[in-house]
Amino acid sequence: MLNLLEIPQSIKNKPLYNREKMTARIVHIGFGAFHRAHQALFTDRLLNKGNSDWAICEVNIVGGEELINHIRKQDHLYTVLEKGATSKQAYIIGSVKESLLAPTDGIETILEKMADPIVEIVSLTVTEKGYCMLPGGTGLDLNNELIKADLASPSKPMSAPGVIVEALYRRMQRGLKSFTALSCDNMPENGLVLRKAILDLANARDPELAKWIESNTTFPCTMVDRIVPAATSETLEEIQDVLGGMYDPCGIACEPFIQWVIEDNFVTSRPNWNEAGAEFVDNVVPYEEMKLRMLNGSHSFLAYLGYLAGYEHINDCMNDENYKKATLSLMMQQQAPTLNVPPHVNLQQYAEKLIERFSNPSLKHRTWQIAMDGTQKLPQRILDSIRWHIKHNSDFSLLALGVAGWMRYVGGIDDHKQVIDIRDPMVDELKKLVAESDEGVERVNSLLSLEAVFRSDLPANSLFREKITEHYLSLMKKGAKQTIKDLAL
């Protein structure tokens, strides 16, 4: 067994608590990179303060076999490397106590763990796709193959909503208290999205079950923020070097900045994550809109326009003064006015901090990675802001450029005539629309027909259509770099 507790003395940040006394009161679905560098790290920091025994049981329903197998060989310890612009710091995280893998341990074992009364929180990071919602988030997609399978065999669920509903069913049947279902995915009002998915599935299965869940289960909204690039071989080699030659295949690198805002709405007890730097509030919405629009909206803007121009990483974009200037303008002139933040929040300082974070040369956050799943990201990151500007008759030119950049990106060819590997849940439909339309105005009109992305209001607005077309034609003619330069002047 790899013992990360035997690493060099230079690594001072190790678990200071007795891991034998931890209790896995949290079941987390989706043991991925972000969770390892965020929620699990907060839980570890709280444990190190000595006022908690809350630990996590990690669950992967689909995939992740290699990661789970590795971390079991390490006594569920792993490394988080925080990388600033000029320094880095490693932490050994010990808050994970157990792990379960559906293909090998069986879904029944997972369900019984979640039905155990010791479990008080079931959290998840499964990305937007994992909620199996209809486009636009209007409800659960009952035609989704996983959901259809879950309704056909409820006791053997295959989706995240299906697993949660079956676990809640068992608790109801046994007269047990419910748990808190805590979404940690990066989407607006994530708790309400999870609640809708769970109640829709429960209703389709048994209306009485849905009533019990509605009366007994809470779904707090959360805002999560930390830049965590996907691990690469270079990342793991760097961590190995920091660990004095010890190789940690579960290690992850991230930026030093971390934020977690949580709606304080739990069925029973909860960890005092606020003692480790999180913030409990009554209303998360202002924080999540700030983050989704200013950080994530700018990230998407840079992902599409940066990738088209040949910039592989976000910090490469920031090395281009025109991209940096355009991004700050996007944040302060076109995203900030749409927000209604608490009085203590300074948006100018927030924007400047974001530019500093984006410029971090140590992270190597790939534009291609951020560009994934654009059909699910654009509405809340950019399109809702455009709707605000249309209503208030104000300028949204940079936001429109971001949309035009996405349209060029899904066309599949960058400014250097290289093929783009497009990853999106609607990729087949995107490719069909691209293939059946000529480049230019017809391509714009074709993509605007995607009601799941644009709904009906934006394509019907002549100013919106005019702005998108104008920027798209500029990207065609001049390329992303020159178009950005023209707007940044």
XYZ file of C-alpha atoms in Angstrom:
489
model
C 0.000 0.000 0.000
C 1.249 3.489 -0.901
C 1.501 5.432 2.360
C 1.320 9.152 1.675
C 1.855 9.798 5.364
C 5.478 8.739 4.874
C 6.256 11.590 2.507
C 9.112 14.054 3.201
C 8.994 16.339 6.222
C 8.828 19.280 3.826
C 5.161 18.400 3.261
C 3.712 19.826 6.452
C 0.051 19.672 5.460
C -0.969 16.146 6.470
C -4.000 14.857 8.381
C -3.568 15.787 12.047
C -6.630 13.804 13.120
C -7.238 10.156 13.941
C -8.718 8.778 10.717
C -9.930 5.662 12.534
C -12.435 7.812 14.406
C -13.948 9.389 11.289
C -17.527 8.492 10.344
C -18.650 8.474 6.694
C -21.807 10.537 7.172
C -21.489 11.895 3.631
C -21.965 9.792 0.517
C -20.620 11.610 -2.517
C -21.615 10.585 -6.047
C -18.994 11.482 -8.651
C -15.457 11.148 -7.353
C -13.850 13.476 -9.875
C -11.164 16.136 -10.004
C -13.230 19.071 -8.789
C -14.627 17.243 -5.785
C -11.148 16.122 -4.718
C -9.881 19.698 -4.765
C -12.995 21.304 -3.267
C -15.579 19.613 -1.017
C -13.258 16.828 0.145
C -10.567 19.423 0.879
C -12.977 21.585 2.912
C -13.947 18.475 4.877
C -10.278 17.655 5.486
C -9.544 21.175 6.708
C -12.449 20.975 9.129
C -11.212 17.623 10.432
C -7.782 19.158 10.991
C -9.345 21.756 13.281
C -10.345 18.940 15.617
C -14.048 19.803 15.872
C -15.398 17.236 13.429
C -15.481 13.537 12.657
C -17.386 13.844 9.362
C -15.875 11.803 6.527
C -16.878 10.843 3.011
C -17.777 7.621 1.236
C -17.022 8.126 -2.448
C -19.320 6.532 -5.037
C -18.879 6.183 -8.782
C -21.909 4.803 -10.595
C -20.429 4.888 -14.093
C -16.709 4.998 -14.879
C -13.908 5.996 -12.543
C -12.871 2.413 -11.862
C -9.163 3.135 -12.186
C -9.301 6.123 -9.840
C -11.219 4.209 -7.168
C -8.875 1.228 -7.446
C -5.875 3.510 -7.043
C -7.169 5.391 -4.026
C -8.037 2.157 -2.221
C -4.385 1.165 -2.503
C -3.484 4.477 -0.820
C -5.772 4.071 2.204
C -8.004 6.693 0.533
C -5.318 9.378 0.857
C -4.393 11.646 -2.049
C -2.592 14.889 -2.828
C -3.900 18.326 -3.747
C -1.243 20.672 -5.151
C -2.206 24.330 -4.977
C -0.300 26.243 -7.637
C 0.015 29.997 -7.516
C 1.805 32.154 -10.050
C 5.080 32.008 -8.116
C 4.705 29.277 -5.493
C 2.998 25.952 -4.822
C 1.898 24.003 -1.771
C 0.958 20.327 -1.414
C -1.710 18.968 0.938
C -2.376 15.332 1.828
C -6.153 14.901 2.059
C -7.529 12.309 4.469
C -11.280 13.039 4.580
C -12.221 10.090 2.360
C -12.827 6.972 4.448
C -14.614 4.592 2.066
C -15.280 4.120 -1.642
C -17.811 2.122 -3.652
C -17.842 1.313 -7.341
C -21.065 0.164 -8.993
C -19.519 -2.229 -11.553
C -17.528 -4.154 -8.939
C -19.209 -3.563 -5.565
C -22.710 -3.638 -7.007
C -25.437 -1.019 -6.986
C -27.131 -2.837 -4.098
C -24.148 -2.145 -1.834
C -24.260 1.526 -2.780
C -27.997 1.775 -2.130
C -27.683 0.129 1.263
C -24.900 2.529 2.188
C -27.107 5.486 1.266
C -30.017 3.968 3.207
C -27.864 3.626 6.337
C -29.223 6.061 8.971
C -25.642 7.160 9.727
C -25.623 8.930 6.333
C -26.975 12.469 6.649
C -25.816 14.044 3.373
C -25.714 12.690 -0.168
C -23.750 15.120 -2.318
C -22.895 14.933 -5.983
C -20.735 16.316 -8.778
C -21.961 14.594 -11.923
C -22.006 17.628 -14.331
C -25.183 18.974 -15.915
C -25.578 15.837 -18.023
C -25.822 13.639 -14.954
C -29.151 15.151 -13.894
C -30.877 13.787 -17.037
C -32.920 16.963 -17.459
C -34.724 18.191 -20.547
C -32.981 20.985 -22.474
C -33.550 24.228 -20.635
C -34.024 22.396 -17.333
C -37.824 22.346 -17.591
C -38.081 18.851 -16.148
C -36.659 15.362 -16.076
C -36.163 13.766 -19.480
C -38.363 10.697 -19.143
C -37.129 9.511 -22.541
C -33.516 9.460 -21.367
C -32.308 5.858 -21.674
C -30.985 5.783 -18.104
C -34.235 7.164 -16.702
C -36.302 4.690 -18.717
C -34.155 1.876 -17.338
C -34.565 3.218 -13.781
C -38.346 3.279 -14.099
C -38.332 -0.242 -15.504
C -36.099 -1.562 -12.681
C -36.232 0.911 -9.759
C -34.223 -1.297 -7.422
C -31.339 -1.431 -9.898
C -30.911 2.229 -10.892
C -28.329 3.414 -13.398
C -28.580 7.214 -13.125
C -27.692 9.561 -10.272
C -31.341 10.636 -9.811
C -32.387 6.982 -9.890
C -29.897 6.022 -7.182
C -31.014 8.875 -4.924
C -34.719 8.118 -5.411
C -34.266 4.416 -4.642
C -32.201 5.202 -1.540
C -34.907 7.604 -0.340
C -37.559 4.979 -1.053
C -35.756 2.507 1.193
C -35.470 5.075 3.989
C -39.175 5.850 3.692
C -40.070 2.152 3.788
C -37.927 1.639 6.895
C -39.264 4.645 8.765
C -35.886 6.405 8.680
C -35.154 10.101 8.414
C -34.314 11.424 4.984
C -30.894 12.817 4.097
C -29.961 16.182 2.622
C -29.321 15.996 -1.129
C -26.515 18.470 -1.833
C -25.617 19.385 -5.413
C -22.088 20.720 -5.855
C -22.300 21.029 -9.639
C -21.628 24.315 -11.366
C -25.066 25.333 -12.591
C -27.621 27.942 -11.525
C -29.849 27.006 -8.588
C -28.337 23.550 -8.605
C -30.368 22.481 -5.590
C -33.626 23.279 -7.359
C -32.458 21.402 -10.450
C -31.681 18.349 -8.333
C -35.007 18.666 -6.517
C -36.882 18.807 -9.828
C -35.054 15.746 -11.163
C -35.709 13.730 -7.998
C -39.368 14.689 -7.631
C -40.133 14.132 -11.320
C -38.608 10.669 -11.194
C -40.324 9.827 -7.900
C -43.665 11.019 -9.278
C -43.273 8.862 -12.366
C -42.586 5.908 -10.084
C -44.967 6.504 -7.156
C -46.707 9.803 -6.268
C -46.728 8.835 -2.580
C -42.955 8.506 -2.651
C -42.713 11.955 -4.252
C -44.883 13.420 -1.467
C -42.668 11.866 1.201
C -39.505 13.199 -0.450
C -41.004 16.669 -0.849
C -41.933 16.758 2.851
C -38.772 15.207 4.268
C -35.811 15.999 2.008
C -33.989 19.278 1.466
C -31.970 20.298 -1.583
C -29.739 23.253 -0.665
C -28.325 25.365 -3.474
C -24.571 25.881 -3.497
C -22.043 28.032 -5.310
C -18.691 26.349 -5.863
C -15.599 28.097 -7.176
C -12.112 26.830 -7.803
C -10.215 26.377 -11.062
C -9.283 22.704 -11.260
C -7.861 21.636 -14.632
C -8.091 17.987 -15.600
C -5.049 16.061 -14.390
C -2.374 15.349 -17.008
C 0.753 13.224 -16.934
C 2.725 16.453 -16.450
C 0.563 17.299 -13.412
C 1.197 13.911 -11.820
C 4.916 14.168 -12.516
C 5.025 17.565 -10.832
C 3.195 16.181 -7.801
C 5.596 13.245 -7.728
C 8.514 15.670 -7.641
C 6.940 17.606 -4.756
C 6.367 14.327 -2.891
C 10.033 13.435 -3.138
C 9.560 10.770 -5.781
C 6.367 9.176 -4.456
C 3.860 8.767 -7.298
C 0.224 9.599 -6.508
C -2.082 8.651 -9.423
C -5.012 10.282 -7.599
C -3.264 13.645 -7.187
C -4.801 16.818 -8.561
C -3.524 20.370 -9.053
C -5.572 23.538 -8.711
C -5.331 27.240 -7.998
C -4.981 28.556 -4.418
C -8.324 30.391 -4.569
C -11.307 28.467 -3.191
C -14.897 29.466 -2.410
C -18.023 27.605 -1.319
C -21.333 29.323 -0.535
C -24.035 27.009 0.810
C -27.726 27.527 1.492
C -28.141 26.594 5.154
C -31.033 24.162 4.684
C -30.166 20.696 5.996
C -32.504 17.940 7.156
C -30.438 16.998 10.193
C -26.940 18.071 11.158
C -24.095 19.135 8.887
C -20.351 19.730 9.089
C -19.391 23.242 10.154
C -17.639 23.824 6.837
C -17.742 27.558 7.615
C -14.935 26.942 10.128
C -12.819 25.833 7.161
C -13.684 28.857 5.006
C -17.077 28.066 3.483
C -20.009 30.452 3.920
C -23.557 29.485 4.927
C -26.229 31.893 3.673
C -30.015 32.110 3.298
C -29.890 32.818 -0.447
C -27.146 31.561 -2.776
C -28.587 32.963 -6.023
C -26.733 36.337 -6.059
C -23.401 34.572 -5.516
C -23.986 31.905 -8.136
C -25.137 34.430 -10.755
C -22.017 36.503 -10.072
C -19.802 33.476 -10.522
C -21.637 31.964 -13.493
C -21.673 35.203 -15.444
C -18.412 36.884 -14.514
C -16.155 33.838 -14.111
C -17.790 31.088 -16.148
C -19.164 33.430 -18.802
C -15.702 34.903 -19.301
C -14.202 31.415 -19.335
C -16.546 30.368 -22.148
C -15.798 33.597 -24.029
C -12.079 32.858 -23.798
C -12.491 29.145 -24.496
C -14.148 29.599 -27.885
C -12.347 32.725 -29.070
C -9.043 31.582 -27.613
C -9.212 28.101 -29.095
C -10.124 29.484 -32.520
C -7.056 31.722 -32.387
C -4.743 28.873 -31.396
C -4.446 29.616 -27.668
C -4.300 26.263 -25.887
C -4.656 27.572 -22.330
C -6.555 30.368 -20.586
C -3.332 31.993 -19.410
C -2.178 32.078 -23.065
C -5.235 34.222 -23.785
C -4.314 36.508 -20.891
C -0.852 37.019 -22.390
C -2.640 38.713 -25.299
C -3.401 42.225 -24.031
C -6.402 42.533 -26.350
C -7.970 39.377 -24.941
C -7.275 40.545 -21.392
C -8.795 43.963 -22.056
C -11.844 42.486 -23.773
C -12.379 40.021 -20.914
C -12.283 42.737 -18.250
C -14.704 44.817 -20.321
C -16.986 41.828 -20.680
C -17.009 41.350 -16.907
C -17.480 44.947 -15.811
C -19.465 46.527 -18.635
C -21.704 43.690 -19.760
C -21.934 41.086 -16.993
C -21.703 43.162 -13.791
C -24.709 45.405 -14.634
C -26.956 42.324 -14.803
C -26.159 41.304 -11.210
C -27.771 42.076 -7.862
C -25.065 41.195 -5.350
C -24.926 41.687 -1.551
C -23.632 45.127 -0.453
C -20.307 43.764 0.820
C -19.356 42.351 -2.600
C -17.074 44.606 -4.684
C -17.457 43.557 -8.323
C -14.474 45.584 -9.523
C -12.206 43.770 -7.063
C -13.834 40.463 -8.005
C -13.174 41.088 -11.705
C -9.560 42.072 -11.086
C -9.065 38.933 -8.992
C -10.525 36.849 -11.835
C -8.067 38.351 -14.319
C -5.251 37.492 -11.895
C -6.558 33.918 -11.573
C -6.953 33.518 -15.344
C -3.374 34.767 -15.802
C -1.871 32.121 -13.501
C 0.789 30.465 -15.701
C 1.027 27.398 -13.463
C -2.429 25.929 -14.059
C -2.515 25.287 -17.813
C -6.335 25.230 -17.937
C -7.131 24.110 -21.480
C -9.528 26.161 -23.575
C -10.704 22.921 -25.197
C -11.730 21.515 -21.813
C -13.755 24.616 -20.926
C -15.352 24.641 -24.397
C -17.049 21.280 -23.790
C -20.843 21.059 -23.414
C -21.514 24.551 -24.716
C -25.190 23.899 -25.407
C -25.698 23.410 -21.668
C -23.419 26.249 -20.544
C -24.303 29.141 -22.851
C -27.832 29.836 -21.548
C -26.868 30.638 -17.951
C -23.394 32.015 -18.649
C -24.136 34.376 -21.538
C -27.663 34.240 -22.973
C -29.502 35.264 -19.793
C -27.257 38.336 -19.598
C -28.074 39.197 -23.206
C -31.779 39.015 -22.351
C -31.166 41.528 -19.550
C -29.429 43.940 -21.939
C -32.149 43.632 -24.563
C -34.737 44.464 -21.907
C -32.701 47.462 -20.720
C -31.670 48.611 -24.211
C -27.956 48.432 -23.402
C -24.816 47.182 -25.155
C -24.143 43.426 -25.325
C -21.594 43.360 -28.155
C -18.959 41.302 -26.299
C -21.567 38.818 -25.099
C -22.757 38.494 -28.690
C -19.167 37.886 -29.775
C -18.984 35.030 -27.287
C -22.045 33.433 -28.884
C -20.615 33.950 -32.371
C -17.362 32.383 -31.176
C -19.282 29.309 -30.026
C -20.978 29.099 -33.430
C -17.623 29.209 -35.195
C -16.221 26.648 -32.780
C -19.008 24.103 -33.345
C -18.444 24.571 -37.073
C -15.519 22.261 -36.442
C -12.611 24.215 -38.013
C -10.394 26.754 -36.222
C -8.683 29.846 -37.656
C -5.704 27.720 -38.669
C -7.901 25.287 -40.650
C -7.442 22.575 -38.024
C -10.293 20.196 -37.156
C -11.882 20.722 -33.731
C -12.849 17.749 -31.580
C -16.280 18.908 -30.379
C -17.612 17.398 -27.150
C -21.247 18.193 -26.420
C -24.397 16.216 -25.489
C -26.006 17.665 -28.635
C -22.987 17.034 -30.865
C -24.919 14.983 -33.446
C -27.530 17.692 -33.872
C -24.834 20.366 -34.074
C -22.960 18.474 -36.775
C -26.190 18.000 -38.735
C -27.025 21.714 -38.625
C -23.478 22.592 -39.681
C -23.427 20.061 -42.511
C -26.755 21.221 -43.886
C -25.941 24.962 -43.924
C -23.530 27.099 -45.921
C -20.860 29.032 -44.029
C -21.955 32.551 -43.123
C -25.437 33.949 -42.537
C -27.091 30.609 -43.284
C -24.924 28.905 -40.649
C -25.930 31.492 -38.046
C -29.616 31.066 -38.857
C -29.283 27.294 -38.739
C -27.700 27.276 -35.271
C -30.201 29.833 -33.973
C -32.911 27.259 -34.666
C -31.704 25.322 -31.607
C -34.612 26.132 -29.304
C -33.044 24.060 -26.517
C -30.249 26.641 -26.413
C -31.776 29.939 -27.547
C -35.489 29.336 -26.810
C -37.775 31.280 -29.120
C -37.335 34.820 -27.828
C -33.726 35.513 -28.818
C -33.904 34.304 -32.452
C -37.058 36.408 -32.845
C -35.201 39.537 -31.714
C -33.813 41.394 -34.737
C -31.061 43.188 -32.776
C -29.802 39.920 -31.295
C -29.781 38.232 -34.695
C -28.048 41.244 -36.245
C -25.287 41.377 -33.604
C -24.555 37.645 -33.734
C -24.411 37.705 -37.530
C -22.147 40.764 -37.562
C -19.626 39.156 -35.227
C -19.808 35.792 -36.928
C -18.981 37.345 -40.299
C -16.086 39.233 -38.695
C -14.726 35.986 -37.243
C -15.019 34.403 -40.700
C -13.252 37.240 -42.452
C -10.685 38.434 -39.893
C -10.310 35.569 -37.421
C -10.693 35.692 -33.656
C -7.531 37.655 -32.826
C -8.300 40.579 -35.100
C -11.975 40.646 -34.153
C -11.044 40.790 -30.468
C -8.500 43.520 -31.199
C -11.080 45.616 -33.038
C -13.533 45.390 -30.123
C -10.879 45.959 -27.462
C -9.786 49.285 -28.923
